[in-house]
Amino acid sequence: YCKGKLMIYNILLLYYIAINVVLFVVMGIDKYKAKRHLWRIPESALFSLSFLGGSIGGFFGMFCFRHKIRKYYFYIIYFLFLIIHIYLLYRMFF
């Protein structure tokens, strides 16, 4: 039983690391495209990655790339999804 639970912890940890890295990189790519007036990544895609657990990567991407920092709804949505994921993880493990 303990081995199975530990494996679930490891899988979830790897998942959250991966999805946050993905959103961080996507924010960087979108900033690059914005500076060069290229076809942009839709905001719905950024929000979808946040919904899937990438809120922390989204916040880091916002500040590291100085991208979407004037759009208040990004703060709200990223924070809301972060709280939801923290709650779900808490309910799952405690």
Coordinates of N, CA and C in Angstrom, one line a residue:
Y1 N 0.8 -1.2 0.0 CA 0.0 0.0 0.0 C 0.9 1.3 0.0
C2 N 1.9 1.3 0.8 CA 2.8 2.5 0.9 C 3.5 2.7 -0.5
K3 N 3.9 1.6 -1.1 CA 4.7 1.7 -2.4 C 3.8 2.3 -3.4
G4 N 2.5 1.9 -3.5 CA 1.6 2.4 -4.4 C 1.3 3.9 -4.2
K5 N 1.2 4.3 -3.0 CA 0.9 5.7 -2.7 C 2.2 6.6 -3.0
L6 N 3.3 6.0 -2.7 CA 4.6 6.7 -3.1 C 4.7 6.9 -4.6
M7 N 4.3 5.9 -5.3 CA 4.4 6.0 -6.8 C 3.4 7.0 -7.3
I8 N 2.2 7.1 -6.7 CA 1.3 8.2 -7.1 C 1.8 9.6 -6.8
Y9 N 2.5 9.7 -5.6 CA 3.1 11.0 -5.3 C 4.1 11.4 -6.4
N10 N 5.0 10.4 -6.7 CA 6.0 10.7 -7.7 C 5.5 11.0 -9.1
I11 N 4.4 10.3 -9.5 CA 3.8 10.6 -10.8 C 3.2 12.0 -10.8
L12 N 2.5 12.3 -9.7 CA 1.9 13.7 -9.6 C 2.9 14.7 -9.6
L13 N 4.0 14.5 -8.9 CA 5.1 15.5 -8.8 C 5.7 15.7 -10.2
L14 N 6.0 14.6 -10.9 CA 6.5 14.8 -12.2 C 5.5 15.4 -13.2
Y15 N 4.3 15.1 -13.0 CA 3.2 15.8 -13.9 C 3.2 17.3 -13.6
Y16 N 3.2 17.7 -12.4 CA 3.1 19.1 -12.0 C 4.4 19.9 -12.5
I17 N 5.5 19.2 -12.3 CA 6.7 19.8 -12.8 C 6.7 20.0 -14.3
A18 N 6.2 19.0 -15.0 CA 6.2 19.0 -16.5 C 5.2 20.1 -17.0
I19 N 4.0 20.1 -16.5 CA 3.0 21.0 -16.9 C 3.4 22.5 -16.6
N20 N 4.1 22.7 -15.5 CA 4.5 24.1 -15.2 C 5.6 24.5 -16.1
V21 N 6.5 23.6 -16.4 CA 7.6 23.9 -17.4 C 7.0 24.2 -18.8
V22 N 6.0 23.4 -19.2 CA 5.4 23.6 -20.5 C 4.8 25.0 -20.5
L23 N 4.0 25.4 -19.5 CA 3.4 26.7 -19.6 C 4.4 27.8 -19.5
F24 N 5.5 27.6 -18.7 CA 6.5 28.6 -18.7 C 7.2 28.8 -20.0
V25 N 7.5 27.7 -20.7 CA 8.1 27.8 -22.1 C 7.1 28.4 -23.1
V26 N 5.8 28.0 -23.0 CA 4.8 28.6 -23.9 C 4.7 30.1 -23.7
M27 N 4.7 30.6 -22.5 CA 4.7 32.0 -22.2 C 5.9 32.7 -22.9
G28 N 7.1 32.1 -22.8 CA 8.2 32.6 -23.5 C 8.1 32.7 -25.0
I29 N 7.5 31.6 -25.5 CA 7.3 31.5 -27.0 C 6.3 32.6 -27.4
D30 N 5.3 32.8 -26.6 CA 4.3 33.8 -27.0 C 4.8 35.2 -26.9
K31 N 5.7 35.4 -25.9 CA 6.3 36.7 -25.8 C 7.2 37.0 -27.0
Y32 N 8.0 36.0 -27.4 CA 8.8 36.1 -28.6 C 8.0 36.4 -29.8
K33 N 6.9 35.7 -30.0 CA 6.1 35.9 -31.1 C 5.4 37.3 -31.1
A34 N 5.1 37.8 -29.9 CA 4.5 39.1 -29.8 C 5.5 40.2 -30.2
K35 N 6.7 40.1 -29.8 CA 7.7 41.1 -30.2 C 8.0 41.1 -31.7
R36 N 7.8 40.0 -32.3 CA 8.1 39.9 -33.8 C 6.8 40.0 -34.6
H37 N 5.7 40.3 -34.0 CA 4.4 40.4 -34.7 C 4.0 39.1 -35.5
L38 N 4.3 38.0 -34.9 CA 4.0 36.7 -35.5 C 2.6 36.2 -35.0
W39 N 2.2 35.1 -35.5 CA 0.9 34.5 -35.1 C 1.1 34.1 -33.6
R40 N 0.1 34.5 -32.8 CA 0.2 34.3 -31.4 C -0.4 33.1 -30.9
I41 N 0.0 32.7 -29.7 CA -0.7 31.5 -29.0 C -2.0 32.1 -28.4
P42 N -3.1 31.5 -28.6 CA -4.4 32.0 -28.0 C -4.3 32.0 -26.5
E43 N -5.0 33.0 -25.9 CA -5.1 33.1 -24.5 C -5.8 31.9 -23.9
S44 N -6.7 31.3 -24.7 CA -7.4 30.1 -24.2 C -6.5 28.9 -24.0
A45 N -5.4 28.9 -24.9 CA -4.4 27.8 -24.7 C -3.6 28.0 -23.4
L46 N -3.3 29.3 -23.1 CA -2.6 29.6 -21.9 C -3.4 29.2 -20.7
F47 N -4.7 29.6 -20.7 CA -5.6 29.3 -19.6 C -5.8 27.8 -19.5
S48 N -5.9 27.1 -20.6 CA -6.0 25.6 -20.5 C -4.9 25.0 -19.8
L49 N -3.7 25.4 -20.2 CA -2.5 24.8 -19.5 C -2.5 25.2 -18.0
S50 N -3.0 26.3 -17.7 CA -3.1 26.7 -16.3 C -4.1 25.8 -15.6
F51 N -5.2 25.6 -16.2 CA -6.3 24.7 -15.7 C -5.8 23.3 -15.5
L52 N -4.9 22.9 -16.3 CA -4.3 21.5 -16.2 C -3.2 21.4 -15.1
G53 N -2.9 22.6 -14.4 CA -2.0 22.5 -13.3 C -0.8 23.4 -13.5
G54 N -0.7 24.2 -14.5 CA 0.5 24.9 -14.8 C 0.6 26.4 -14.3
S55 N -0.2 26.7 -13.3 CA -0.4 28.1 -12.8 C 1.0 28.7 -12.3
I56 N 1.7 27.9 -11.6 CA 3.0 28.4 -11.1 C 4.0 28.7 -12.2
G57 N 4.0 27.9 -13.2 CA 4.8 28.1 -14.4 C 4.3 29.4 -15.2
G58 N 3.0 29.5 -15.2 CA 2.4 30.7 -15.8 C 2.8 32.0 -15.1
F59 N 2.8 32.0 -13.7 CA 3.2 33.2 -13.0 C 4.7 33.5 -13.2
F60 N 5.5 32.4 -13.2 CA 7.0 32.7 -13.4 C 7.2 33.2 -14.8
G61 N 6.5 32.6 -15.8 CA 6.6 33.1 -17.2 C 6.1 34.6 -17.3
M62 N 5.1 34.9 -16.6 CA 4.6 36.3 -16.7 C 5.7 37.3 -16.2
F63 N 6.4 36.9 -15.1 CA 7.3 37.9 -14.6 C 8.7 37.7 -15.2
C64 N 9.1 36.5 -15.6 CA 10.4 36.4 -16.2 C 10.5 37.0 -17.6
F65 N 9.4 36.8 -18.4 CA 9.3 37.4 -19.7 C 8.6 38.7 -19.8
R66 N 8.1 39.2 -18.7 CA 7.3 40.4 -18.6 C 6.2 40.4 -19.7
H67 N 5.5 39.3 -19.6 CA 4.4 39.0 -20.6 C 3.1 38.9 -19.9
K68 N 2.1 39.6 -20.4 CA 0.7 39.6 -19.9 C 0.6 40.2 -18.5
I69 N 1.6 40.9 -18.1 CA 1.6 41.5 -16.7 C 0.6 42.6 -16.5
R70 N 0.1 43.2 -17.6 CA -0.8 44.3 -17.5 C -2.3 43.8 -17.5
K71 N -2.4 42.5 -17.8 CA -3.8 41.9 -18.0 C -4.1 41.3 -16.6
Y72 N -5.0 42.0 -15.9 CA -5.3 41.6 -14.5 C -6.0 40.2 -14.5
Y73 N -6.7 39.9 -15.5 CA -7.5 38.6 -15.5 C -6.5 37.4 -15.6
F74 N -5.3 37.6 -16.0 CA -4.3 36.5 -16.0 C -4.0 36.2 -14.5
Y75 N -3.8 37.2 -13.7 CA -3.5 37.0 -12.3 C -4.6 36.2 -11.7
I76 N -5.8 36.7 -11.9 CA -7.0 36.1 -11.3 C -7.2 34.6 -11.7
I77 N -7.1 34.4 -13.0 CA -7.4 33.0 -13.5 C -6.2 32.1 -13.0
Y78 N -5.0 32.5 -13.1 CA -3.9 31.6 -12.7 C -4.0 31.4 -11.2
F79 N -4.3 32.4 -10.4 CA -4.4 32.2 -9.0 C -5.6 31.3 -8.6
L80 N -6.7 31.4 -9.3 CA -7.9 30.6 -9.1 C -7.6 29.1 -9.4
F81 N -7.0 28.9 -10.5 CA -6.6 27.5 -10.8 C -5.6 26.9 -9.9
L82 N -4.7 27.7 -9.4 CA -3.7 27.3 -8.4 C -4.4 26.9 -7.1
I83 N -5.3 27.7 -6.6 CA -6.1 27.4 -5.4 C -6.9 26.1 -5.6
I84 N -7.5 25.9 -6.8 CA -8.3 24.7 -7.0 C -7.4 23.5 -7.0
H85 N -6.2 23.5 -7.6 CA -5.3 22.4 -7.6 C -4.7 22.1 -6.2
I86 N -4.4 23.1 -5.5 CA -4.0 22.9 -4.1 C -5.1 22.2 -3.3
Y87 N -6.3 22.7 -3.5 CA -7.5 22.0 -2.8 C -7.6 20.6 -3.2
L88 N -7.6 20.3 -4.5 CA -7.8 18.9 -5.0 C -6.7 18.0 -4.5
L89 N -5.4 18.5 -4.5 CA -4.3 17.7 -3.9 C -4.5 17.4 -2.5
Y90 N -4.9 18.4 -1.7 CA -5.2 18.3 -0.3 C -6.2 17.2 0.0
R91 N -7.3 17.3 -0.8 CA -8.4 16.4 -0.6 C -8.0 14.9 -1.0
M92 N -7.1 14.9 -2.0 CA -6.7 13.6 -2.5 C -5.8 12.8 -1.5
F93 N -5.0 13.6 -0.8 CA -4.0 13.0 0.1 C -4.2 13.1 1.6
F94 N -5.2 13.9 2.0 CA -5.5 14.0 3.4 C -6.9 13.7 3.8

